[in-house]
Amino acid sequence: MTASIDPFHAIALSRRAHQLKAEGRSIIAMHFGQPSTGAPAAAIAMAHHVLDADPMGYWESDALKARIVRHMAETQAVALQPEQIILTCGASPALVMALTTRFAPGDRVAIARPGYVAYRNSLKTLHMVPVEIPCGPAERYQLTAAAIAALAPAPQGVLIASPANPTGTIIAESDLAAIAAVCRARGITIISDEIYHGLHFEAPAASILRFEPTALVINSFSKYWSMVGWRLGWLVVPENDIEAARARMGSLFLTPPSLSQHAALVAMDCAPELEGHRATYARNRQLLLAALPSLGLSEIAPPDGAFYLYANVAHLTDDSQVLAHRILEETGVALAPGRDFDPIDGPRHLRFSFAASTADVAEAIT
């Protein structure tokens, strides 16, 4: 029997936004979690060169793997081997690979609620069991060591995200260390989604690998490196899992796009341009934090990183999907309904993505 999963409700809203835009309406896209900028200029130049000079094919860039290893050493003080880096067609295949490398149908994996819709749906699709733990303001919308310790029986896995989608909250280093200790004691595998690393507004996010070297770590070029459409990510696996993860990548997805790998290697050395994007997000964040309370939205998750604000709209509606569609129709501003991230409390929340231009964010506020 196939699994039953919920649709991604923001996609329906996006279709309507595109229809309105085609009709000539001005639409400000703040519903999808993607940068409004493109890949770094030098990466695009490299792609043009490769298109002219290389027929390409199934290929894995050893140079890119080595560069990712260097990146992890420089930003996280974590020592890895290039063989531990499995290049993937974005973070979504990396999630599937991580889950199928460590877990079997029927296994239970704890996740935070609210959380990214694909966590719940991927687990269900793979006939695994999502154990959703409600996480509110008291927990800064994140899983805690205490919550994991209280689960009976212990799940086979825990999936954490820092910075998180939809809230932007970051797990403090001390809390990551506590989560690692509890999971080690209870024999729980940790999967860490770190695709928003690099996008922080105060202290940078720490990798779980600092505290648990057997964790599996998902990352992507879509967010910090602004390469959404290039569909390139990676999975870090412990040495004991390399063979199993590579077998899954080869059988399910072959290799990532060659063109994307060439471009990504160059993008990793484009820090000034990429830090400029982060500065834009920081300005947009401040604009929203200053404006939303005056619009009646004062209960907002702490936006430590990523490019999201997750706001409580319970005083306006108990169906934020209807509210999001009304806002789109009446103002042209597209926002994400919270139901995607939390089927229980989410209908009373909206997610604002501030990865748009500062001019668009200012107009959206107006």
mmCIF file of C-alpha atoms in Angstrom:
data_model
loop_
_atom_site.group_PDB
_atom_site.id
_atom_site.type_symbol
_atom_site.label_atom_id
_atom_site.label_comp_id
_atom_site.label_asym_id
_atom_site.label_seq_id
_atom_site.Cartn_x
_atom_site.Cartn_y
_atom_site.Cartn_z
ATOM 1 C CA MET A 1 0.000 0.000 0.000
ATOM 2 C CA THR A 2 1.413 3.391 -0.966
ATOM 3 C CA ALA A 3 1.868 6.128 1.612
ATOM 4 C CA SER A 4 -0.590 8.982 1.946
ATOM 5 C CA ILE A 5 1.077 12.387 2.203
ATOM 6 C CA ASP A 6 -0.252 15.930 2.258
ATOM 7 C CA PRO A 7 0.398 18.287 -0.654
ATOM 8 C CA PHE A 8 2.761 21.244 -0.387
ATOM 9 C CA HIS A 9 0.107 23.940 0.027
ATOM 10 C CA ALA A 10 2.423 26.818 -0.870
ATOM 11 C CA ILE A 11 2.664 25.377 -4.392
ATOM 12 C CA ALA A 12 -1.048 25.987 -4.998
ATOM 13 C CA LEU A 13 -0.610 29.561 -3.821
ATOM 14 C CA SER A 14 2.418 29.899 -6.102
ATOM 15 C CA ARG A 15 0.389 28.746 -9.102
ATOM 16 C CA ARG A 16 -2.180 31.455 -8.391
ATOM 17 C CA ALA A 17 0.594 34.027 -7.989
ATOM 18 C CA HIS A 18 1.956 33.100 -11.437
ATOM 19 C CA GLN A 19 -1.543 33.376 -12.930
ATOM 20 C CA LEU A 20 -1.972 36.862 -11.489
ATOM 21 C CA LYS A 21 1.456 37.888 -12.737
ATOM 22 C CA ALA A 22 0.589 36.628 -16.228
ATOM 23 C CA GLU A 23 -2.521 38.802 -16.062
ATOM 24 C CA GLY A 24 -0.346 41.847 -15.453
ATOM 25 C CA ARG A 25 -0.564 42.075 -11.659
ATOM 26 C CA SER A 26 2.490 43.117 -9.655
ATOM 27 C CA ILE A 27 3.415 40.171 -7.414
ATOM 28 C CA ILE A 28 5.950 40.211 -4.573
ATOM 29 C CA ALA A 29 7.146 36.651 -3.942
ATOM 30 C CA MET A 30 7.740 36.017 -0.249
ATOM 31 C CA HIS A 31 6.284 32.507 -0.137
ATOM 32 C CA PHE A 32 9.092 30.246 -1.343
ATOM 33 C CA GLY A 33 12.394 29.790 0.478
ATOM 34 C CA GLN A 34 14.704 30.802 -2.311
ATOM 35 C CA PRO A 35 17.069 33.713 -2.888
ATOM 36 C CA SER A 36 15.931 36.320 -5.409
ATOM 37 C CA THR A 37 19.547 36.549 -6.568
ATOM 38 C CA GLY A 38 21.284 34.200 -8.994
ATOM 39 C CA ALA A 39 24.532 32.292 -8.763
ATOM 40 C CA PRO A 40 27.708 34.342 -8.277
ATOM 41 C CA ALA A 41 28.915 36.052 -11.447
ATOM 42 C CA ALA A 42 32.164 34.070 -11.585
ATOM 43 C CA ALA A 43 30.245 30.797 -11.293
ATOM 44 C CA ILE A 44 28.006 31.772 -14.206
ATOM 45 C CA ALA A 45 31.070 32.710 -16.267
ATOM 46 C CA MET A 46 32.564 29.296 -15.550
ATOM 47 C CA ALA A 47 29.313 27.649 -16.640
ATOM 48 C CA HIS A 48 29.445 29.476 -19.980
ATOM 49 C CA HIS A 49 33.010 28.286 -20.476
ATOM 50 C CA VAL A 50 32.161 24.685 -19.591
ATOM 51 C CA LEU A 51 29.169 24.649 -21.961
ATOM 52 C CA ASP A 52 31.484 25.614 -24.813
ATOM 53 C CA ALA A 53 34.400 23.382 -23.883
ATOM 54 C CA ASP A 54 33.143 20.215 -22.166
ATOM 55 C CA PRO A 55 30.595 17.664 -23.484
ATOM 56 C CA MET A 56 30.010 16.647 -19.851
ATOM 57 C CA GLY A 57 28.416 13.419 -18.649
ATOM 58 C CA TYR A 58 28.065 11.357 -15.477
ATOM 59 C CA TRP A 59 30.757 12.752 -13.249
ATOM 60 C CA GLU A 60 31.663 13.543 -9.656
ATOM 61 C CA SER A 61 34.068 16.383 -9.024
ATOM 62 C CA ASP A 62 36.902 15.317 -6.722
ATOM 63 C CA ALA A 63 37.990 18.950 -6.599
ATOM 64 C CA LEU A 64 34.558 20.015 -5.326
ATOM 65 C CA LYS A 65 34.572 17.321 -2.641
ATOM 66 C CA ALA A 66 38.003 18.476 -1.488
ATOM 67 C CA ARG A 67 36.800 22.083 -1.441
ATOM 68 C CA ILE A 68 33.802 21.135 0.729
ATOM 69 C CA VAL A 69 36.168 19.350 3.121
ATOM 70 C CA ARG A 70 38.232 22.530 3.315
ATOM 71 C CA HIS A 71 35.078 24.588 3.859
ATOM 72 C CA MET A 72 34.047 22.402 6.803
ATOM 73 C CA ALA A 73 37.514 22.653 8.318
ATOM 74 C CA GLU A 74 37.575 26.441 7.964
ATOM 75 C CA THR A 75 34.035 27.170 9.153
ATOM 76 C CA GLN A 76 33.419 24.367 11.657
ATOM 77 C CA ALA A 77 36.871 23.042 12.635
ATOM 78 C CA VAL A 78 35.638 19.609 11.530
ATOM 79 C CA ALA A 79 38.068 17.206 9.828
ATOM 80 C CA LEU A 80 36.563 15.075 7.057
ATOM 81 C CA GLN A 81 37.812 12.906 4.216
ATOM 82 C CA PRO A 82 36.673 13.662 0.633
ATOM 83 C CA GLU A 83 35.178 10.165 0.431
ATOM 84 C CA GLN A 84 32.695 11.153 3.143
ATOM 85 C CA ILE A 85 31.175 13.782 0.821
ATOM 86 C CA ILE A 86 28.423 12.351 -1.399
ATOM 87 C CA LEU A 87 27.472 14.927 -4.034
ATOM 88 C CA THR A 88 23.718 14.978 -4.658
ATOM 89 C CA CYS A 89 21.098 16.584 -6.903
ATOM 90 C CA GLY A 90 20.146 19.051 -4.169
ATOM 91 C CA ALA A 91 19.268 18.603 -0.509
ATOM 92 C CA SER A 92 16.089 16.596 -1.184
ATOM 93 C CA PRO A 93 17.924 13.534 -2.570
ATOM 94 C CA ALA A 94 20.443 13.935 0.255
ATOM 95 C CA LEU A 95 17.560 13.594 2.721
ATOM 96 C CA VAL A 96 16.283 10.452 0.977
ATOM 97 C CA MET A 97 19.788 8.982 0.974
ATOM 98 C CA ALA A 98 20.344 9.767 4.651
ATOM 99 C CA LEU A 99 17.039 8.200 5.664
ATOM 100 C CA THR A 100 17.457 5.051 3.560
ATOM 101 C CA THR A 101 21.102 4.601 4.513
ATOM 102 C CA ARG A 102 20.333 4.383 8.220
ATOM 103 C CA PHE A 103 16.653 3.455 8.571
ATOM 104 C CA ALA A 104 14.197 0.775 7.442
ATOM 105 C CA PRO A 105 10.435 0.903 6.859
ATOM 106 C CA GLY A 106 8.670 1.180 10.199
ATOM 107 C CA ASP A 107 11.538 2.972 11.934
ATOM 108 C CA ARG A 108 10.607 6.057 13.965
ATOM 109 C CA VAL A 109 12.347 9.390 13.436
ATOM 110 C CA ALA A 110 11.702 12.379 15.692
ATOM 111 C CA ILE A 111 11.261 15.813 14.113
ATOM 112 C CA ALA A 112 10.270 19.237 15.415
ATOM 113 C CA ARG A 113 6.824 20.652 14.781
ATOM 114 C CA PRO A 114 6.848 23.185 13.113
ATOM 115 C CA GLY A 115 9.362 21.923 10.593
ATOM 116 C CA TYR A 116 10.012 21.646 6.889
ATOM 117 C CA VAL A 117 7.166 19.828 5.157
ATOM 118 C CA ALA A 118 9.497 17.447 3.277
ATOM 119 C CA TYR A 119 10.736 15.879 6.518
ATOM 120 C CA ARG A 120 7.298 14.542 7.378
ATOM 121 C CA ASN A 121 6.374 13.657 3.816
ATOM 122 C CA SER A 122 9.682 11.959 2.965
ATOM 123 C CA LEU A 123 9.463 9.801 6.066
ATOM 124 C CA LYS A 124 5.909 8.772 5.209
ATOM 125 C CA THR A 125 6.789 8.111 1.561
ATOM 126 C CA LEU A 126 9.590 5.796 2.706
ATOM 127 C CA HIS A 127 7.145 4.041 5.082
ATOM 128 C CA MET A 128 8.941 5.371 8.124
ATOM 129 C CA VAL A 129 7.154 7.000 11.057
ATOM 130 C CA PRO A 130 7.576 10.713 11.805
ATOM 131 C CA VAL A 131 7.436 11.362 15.546
ATOM 132 C CA GLU A 132 6.481 15.015 15.656
ATOM 133 C CA ILE A 133 7.396 16.871 18.832
ATOM 134 C CA PRO A 134 5.567 20.172 19.387
ATOM 135 C CA CYS A 135 8.124 22.964 19.847
ATOM 136 C CA GLY A 136 6.908 26.426 20.773
ATOM 137 C CA PRO A 137 8.331 29.696 22.078
ATOM 138 C CA ALA A 138 9.578 28.070 25.290
ATOM 139 C CA GLU A 139 11.848 25.783 23.236
ATOM 140 C CA ARG A 140 12.597 28.457 20.636
ATOM 141 C CA TYR A 141 10.752 26.191 18.196
ATOM 142 C CA GLN A 142 13.559 23.591 18.319
ATOM 143 C CA LEU A 143 14.010 20.031 19.546
ATOM 144 C CA THR A 144 15.701 19.786 22.935
ATOM 145 C CA ALA A 145 17.729 17.088 24.638
ATOM 146 C CA ALA A 146 15.024 16.822 27.310
ATOM 147 C CA ALA A 147 12.313 16.185 24.728
ATOM 148 C CA ILE A 148 14.406 13.497 23.049
ATOM 149 C CA ALA A 149 15.241 11.893 26.405
ATOM 150 C CA ALA A 150 11.529 11.733 27.248
ATOM 151 C CA LEU A 151 10.560 9.769 24.139
ATOM 152 C CA ALA A 152 9.517 6.223 25.037
ATOM 153 C CA PRO A 153 10.539 4.058 23.390
ATOM 154 C CA ALA A 154 13.573 5.760 21.916
ATOM 155 C CA PRO A 155 13.178 6.454 18.196
ATOM 156 C CA GLN A 156 15.704 5.094 15.749
ATOM 157 C CA GLY A 157 16.533 8.600 14.566
ATOM 158 C CA VAL A 158 16.289 12.324 15.184
ATOM 159 C CA LEU A 159 16.266 14.947 12.443
ATOM 160 C CA ILE A 160 17.334 18.445 13.457
ATOM 161 C CA ALA A 161 17.662 21.672 11.460
ATOM 162 C CA SER A 162 19.658 24.737 12.477
ATOM 163 C CA PRO A 163 18.907 27.355 11.203
ATOM 164 C CA ALA A 164 15.416 25.946 10.846
ATOM 165 C CA ASN A 165 12.667 26.290 8.284
ATOM 166 C CA PRO A 166 10.134 27.916 8.860
ATOM 167 C CA THR A 167 11.345 29.722 11.973
ATOM 168 C CA GLY A 168 14.964 30.660 11.299
ATOM 169 C CA THR A 169 15.947 29.626 14.828
ATOM 170 C CA ILE A 170 19.448 28.321 15.553
ATOM 171 C CA ILE A 171 20.271 25.626 18.123
ATOM 172 C CA ALA A 172 22.917 26.882 20.557
ATOM 173 C CA GLU A 173 26.178 24.944 20.759
ATOM 174 C CA SER A 174 25.486 23.845 24.324
ATOM 175 C CA ASP A 175 22.092 22.500 23.265
ATOM 176 C CA LEU A 176 23.606 20.683 20.275
ATOM 177 C CA ALA A 177 26.121 19.052 22.615
ATOM 178 C CA ALA A 178 23.294 17.971 24.930
ATOM 179 C CA ILE A 179 21.278 16.535 22.009
ATOM 180 C CA ALA A 180 24.348 14.627 20.830
ATOM 181 C CA ALA A 181 24.937 13.200 24.307
ATOM 182 C CA VAL A 182 21.335 12.019 24.724
ATOM 183 C CA CYS A 183 21.259 10.430 21.276
ATOM 184 C CA ARG A 184 24.604 8.704 21.853
ATOM 185 C CA ALA A 185 23.386 7.295 25.155
ATOM 186 C CA ARG A 186 20.127 6.036 23.640
ATOM 187 C CA GLY A 187 21.556 4.718 20.368
ATOM 188 C CA ILE A 188 19.705 7.287 18.237
ATOM 189 C CA THR A 189 21.080 8.295 14.832
ATOM 190 C CA ILE A 190 21.194 12.048 14.183
ATOM 191 C CA ILE A 191 20.510 13.585 10.789
ATOM 192 C CA SER A 192 21.251 17.322 10.660
ATOM 193 C CA ASP A 193 19.910 19.604 7.931
ATOM 194 C CA GLU A 194 22.451 22.413 7.627
ATOM 195 C CA ILE A 195 21.397 23.952 4.308
ATOM 196 C CA TYR A 196 21.024 27.438 5.832
ATOM 197 C CA HIS A 197 24.529 27.502 7.275
ATOM 198 C CA GLY A 198 26.225 30.761 6.357
ATOM 199 C CA LEU A 199 22.943 32.657 6.716
ATOM 200 C CA HIS A 200 23.049 33.981 10.274
ATOM 201 C CA PHE A 201 22.488 37.410 11.796
ATOM 202 C CA GLU A 202 24.362 37.066 15.064
ATOM 203 C CA ALA A 203 26.440 33.991 15.962
ATOM 204 C CA PRO A 204 27.001 31.422 13.180
ATOM 205 C CA ALA A 205 25.310 28.046 13.455
ATOM 206 C CA ALA A 206 27.459 25.140 14.611
ATOM 207 C CA SER A 207 27.499 21.815 12.823
ATOM 208 C CA ILE A 208 26.370 18.737 14.721
ATOM 209 C CA LEU A 209 29.629 17.127 13.538
ATOM 210 C CA ARG A 210 31.454 19.118 16.198
ATOM 211 C CA PHE A 211 29.656 17.040 18.815
ATOM 212 C CA GLU A 212 28.718 13.793 17.042
ATOM 213 C CA PRO A 213 30.998 12.543 14.233
ATOM 214 C CA THR A 214 28.624 9.675 13.377
ATOM 215 C CA ALA A 215 25.816 12.073 12.400
ATOM 216 C CA LEU A 216 24.707 12.423 8.778
ATOM 217 C CA VAL A 217 24.695 16.019 7.549
ATOM 218 C CA ILE A 218 22.693 17.476 4.653
ATOM 219 C CA ASN A 219 23.770 20.641 2.864
ATOM 220 C CA SER A 220 23.043 22.433 -0.393
ATOM 221 C CA PHE A 221 24.244 25.150 -2.740
ATOM 222 C CA SER A 222 20.688 26.513 -3.002
ATOM 223 C CA LYS A 223 20.615 28.917 -0.069
ATOM 224 C CA TYR A 224 23.898 30.641 0.893
ATOM 225 C CA TRP A 225 25.420 30.126 -2.554
ATOM 226 C CA SER A 226 22.192 31.253 -4.267
ATOM 227 C CA MET A 227 22.149 28.323 -6.730
ATOM 228 C CA VAL A 228 18.591 27.023 -6.348
ATOM 229 C CA GLY A 229 17.968 25.962 -9.945
ATOM 230 C CA TRP A 230 21.347 24.269 -10.306
ATOM 231 C CA ARG A 231 20.143 21.374 -8.115
ATOM 232 C CA LEU A 232 23.329 20.560 -6.255
ATOM 233 C CA GLY A 233 23.897 19.532 -2.661
ATOM 234 C CA TRP A 234 25.835 17.063 -0.591
ATOM 235 C CA LEU A 235 25.549 14.538 2.197
ATOM 236 C CA VAL A 236 28.283 13.983 4.794
ATOM 237 C CA VAL A 237 28.362 10.383 6.012
ATOM 238 C CA PRO A 238 30.554 8.536 8.528
ATOM 239 C CA GLU A 239 33.189 6.323 6.962
ATOM 240 C CA ASN A 240 31.179 3.177 7.782
ATOM 241 C CA ASP A 241 28.272 4.464 5.666
ATOM 242 C CA ILE A 242 30.187 5.561 2.571
ATOM 243 C CA GLU A 243 29.608 2.391 0.566
ATOM 244 C CA ALA A 244 25.887 2.206 1.382
ATOM 245 C CA ALA A 245 25.298 5.901 0.629
ATOM 246 C CA ARG A 246 27.213 5.754 -2.656
ATOM 247 C CA ALA A 247 25.211 2.718 -3.745
ATOM 248 C CA ARG A 248 21.976 4.599 -3.143
ATOM 249 C CA MET A 249 23.179 7.726 -4.925
ATOM 250 C CA GLY A 250 24.314 5.737 -7.963
ATOM 251 C CA SER A 251 21.146 3.656 -8.192
ATOM 252 C CA LEU A 252 18.570 6.358 -7.468
ATOM 253 C CA PHE A 253 20.124 9.535 -8.847
ATOM 254 C CA LEU A 254 23.342 8.615 -10.748
ATOM 255 C CA THR A 255 25.346 11.860 -10.365
ATOM 256 C CA PRO A 256 24.549 15.544 -9.925
ATOM 257 C CA PRO A 257 24.649 17.797 -13.009
ATOM 258 C CA SER A 258 28.221 18.218 -14.242
ATOM 259 C CA LEU A 259 27.647 21.859 -15.125
ATOM 260 C CA SER A 260 26.501 22.617 -11.577
ATOM 261 C CA GLN A 261 29.576 21.005 -10.068
ATOM 262 C CA HIS A 262 31.930 23.120 -12.194
ATOM 263 C CA ALA A 263 30.046 26.290 -11.261
ATOM 264 C CA ALA A 264 29.793 25.433 -7.552
ATOM 265 C CA LEU A 265 33.538 24.983 -7.210
ATOM 266 C CA VAL A 266 33.989 28.584 -8.349
ATOM 267 C CA ALA A 267 31.035 29.823 -6.261
ATOM 268 C CA MET A 268 32.718 28.635 -3.072
ATOM 269 C CA ASP A 269 35.369 31.328 -3.553
ATOM 270 C CA CYS A 270 32.913 34.189 -4.124
ATOM 271 C CA ALA A 271 32.559 35.241 -0.492
ATOM 272 C CA PRO A 272 32.322 39.042 -1.018
ATOM 273 C CA GLU A 273 29.361 38.707 -3.386
ATOM 274 C CA LEU A 274 27.647 36.132 -1.187
ATOM 275 C CA GLU A 275 28.178 38.156 1.976
ATOM 276 C CA GLY A 276 26.521 41.018 0.118
ATOM 277 C CA HIS A 277 23.422 38.841 -0.233
ATOM 278 C CA ARG A 278 23.501 38.130 3.509
ATOM 279 C CA ALA A 279 23.721 41.855 4.219
ATOM 280 C CA THR A 280 20.597 42.356 2.095
ATOM 281 C CA TYR A 281 18.763 39.682 4.066
ATOM 282 C CA ALA A 282 19.837 41.370 7.302
ATOM 283 C CA ARG A 283 18.357 44.688 6.123
ATOM 284 C CA ASN A 284 15.143 42.978 5.051
ATOM 285 C CA ARG A 285 14.894 41.197 8.383
ATOM 286 C CA GLN A 286 15.199 44.462 10.276
ATOM 287 C CA LEU A 287 12.557 46.120 8.097
ATOM 288 C CA LEU A 288 10.076 43.343 8.857
ATOM 289 C CA LEU A 289 10.900 43.133 12.556
ATOM 290 C CA ALA A 290 10.311 46.875 12.837
ATOM 291 C CA ALA A 291 7.103 46.901 10.791
ATOM 292 C CA LEU A 292 5.188 43.727 11.618
ATOM 293 C CA PRO A 293 4.352 44.563 15.261
ATOM 294 C CA SER A 294 2.707 47.800 14.091
ATOM 295 C CA LEU A 295 0.615 45.660 11.736
ATOM 296 C CA GLY A 296 -0.534 43.518 14.658
ATOM 297 C CA LEU A 297 1.981 40.677 14.247
ATOM 298 C CA SER A 298 4.033 40.675 17.431
ATOM 299 C CA GLU A 299 4.459 36.958 18.183
ATOM 300 C CA ILE A 300 7.339 35.963 15.895
ATOM 301 C CA ALA A 301 9.835 33.129 16.235
ATOM 302 C CA PRO A 302 13.401 34.405 16.853
ATOM 303 C CA PRO A 303 14.862 34.758 13.316
ATOM 304 C CA ASP A 304 18.482 33.884 14.125
ATOM 305 C CA GLY A 305 19.308 32.740 10.596
ATOM 306 C CA ALA A 306 18.000 31.569 7.207
ATOM 307 C CA PHE A 307 15.641 34.186 5.691
ATOM 308 C CA TYR A 308 12.283 33.560 7.368
ATOM 309 C CA LEU A 309 9.913 35.111 9.864
ATOM 310 C CA TYR A 310 7.279 32.768 11.303
ATOM 311 C CA ALA A 311 4.412 34.814 12.709
ATOM 312 C CA ASN A 312 1.371 33.904 14.770
ATOM 313 C CA VAL A 313 -1.837 35.173 13.115
ATOM 314 C CA ALA A 314 -4.302 33.411 15.448
ATOM 315 C CA HIS A 315 -5.972 36.731 16.296
ATOM 316 C CA LEU A 316 -6.867 37.078 12.609
ATOM 317 C CA THR A 317 -7.741 33.554 11.527
ATOM 318 C CA ASP A 318 -7.658 29.856 12.286
ATOM 319 C CA ASP A 319 -6.967 29.137 8.592
ATOM 320 C CA SER A 320 -3.862 30.950 7.411
ATOM 321 C CA GLN A 321 -4.148 29.293 4.008
ATOM 322 C CA VAL A 322 -7.346 31.257 3.350
ATOM 323 C CA LEU A 323 -5.678 34.384 4.744
ATOM 324 C CA ALA A 324 -2.591 33.896 2.536
ATOM 325 C CA HIS A 325 -4.766 33.589 -0.572
ATOM 326 C CA ARG A 326 -6.733 36.691 0.423
ATOM 327 C CA ILE A 327 -3.532 38.674 0.979
ATOM 328 C CA LEU A 328 -2.290 37.535 -2.440
ATOM 329 C CA GLU A 329 -5.506 38.496 -4.237
ATOM 330 C CA GLU A 330 -5.924 41.857 -2.509
ATOM 331 C CA THR A 331 -2.305 43.055 -2.245
ATOM 332 C CA GLY A 332 -0.172 40.952 -4.583
ATOM 333 C CA VAL A 333 2.045 39.793 -1.701
ATOM 334 C CA ALA A 334 2.599 36.021 -1.669
ATOM 335 C CA LEU A 335 3.202 34.475 1.778
ATOM 336 C CA ALA A 336 3.442 30.835 2.868
ATOM 337 C CA PRO A 337 0.628 29.355 4.981
ATOM 338 C CA GLY A 338 1.830 27.669 8.143
ATOM 339 C CA ARG A 339 -0.103 24.462 7.530
ATOM 340 C CA ASP A 340 2.776 23.116 5.436
ATOM 341 C CA PHE A 341 5.095 23.245 8.426
ATOM 342 C CA ASP A 342 2.711 22.244 11.183
ATOM 343 C CA PRO A 343 -0.590 20.462 10.482
ATOM 344 C CA ILE A 344 -1.896 21.213 13.996
ATOM 345 C CA ASP A 345 -0.844 24.744 14.998
ATOM 346 C CA GLY A 346 0.349 25.868 11.578
ATOM 347 C CA PRO A 347 -3.082 27.045 10.333
ATOM 348 C CA ARG A 348 -2.659 29.929 12.773
ATOM 349 C CA HIS A 349 0.733 31.010 11.384
ATOM 350 C CA LEU A 350 2.233 32.591 8.261
ATOM 351 C CA ARG A 351 5.821 32.382 7.038
ATOM 352 C CA PHE A 352 7.452 35.432 5.475
ATOM 353 C CA SER A 353 10.522 34.828 3.297
ATOM 354 C CA PHE A 354 12.725 37.929 3.237
ATOM 355 C CA ALA A 355 15.079 36.674 0.515
ATOM 356 C CA ALA A 356 13.501 39.152 -1.900
ATOM 357 C CA SER A 357 15.077 42.511 -2.776
ATOM 358 C CA THR A 358 14.936 45.215 -0.119
ATOM 359 C CA ALA A 359 12.734 47.302 -2.402
ATOM 360 C CA ASP A 360 10.252 44.457 -2.698
ATOM 361 C CA VAL A 361 10.191 43.890 1.061
ATOM 362 C CA ALA A 362 9.581 47.588 1.675
ATOM 363 C CA GLU A 363 6.753 47.591 -0.882
ATOM 364 C CA ALA A 364 5.270 44.436 0.651
ATOM 365 C CA ILE A 365 5.165 46.124 4.055
ATOM 366 C CA THR A 366 3.352 49.099 2.524
#
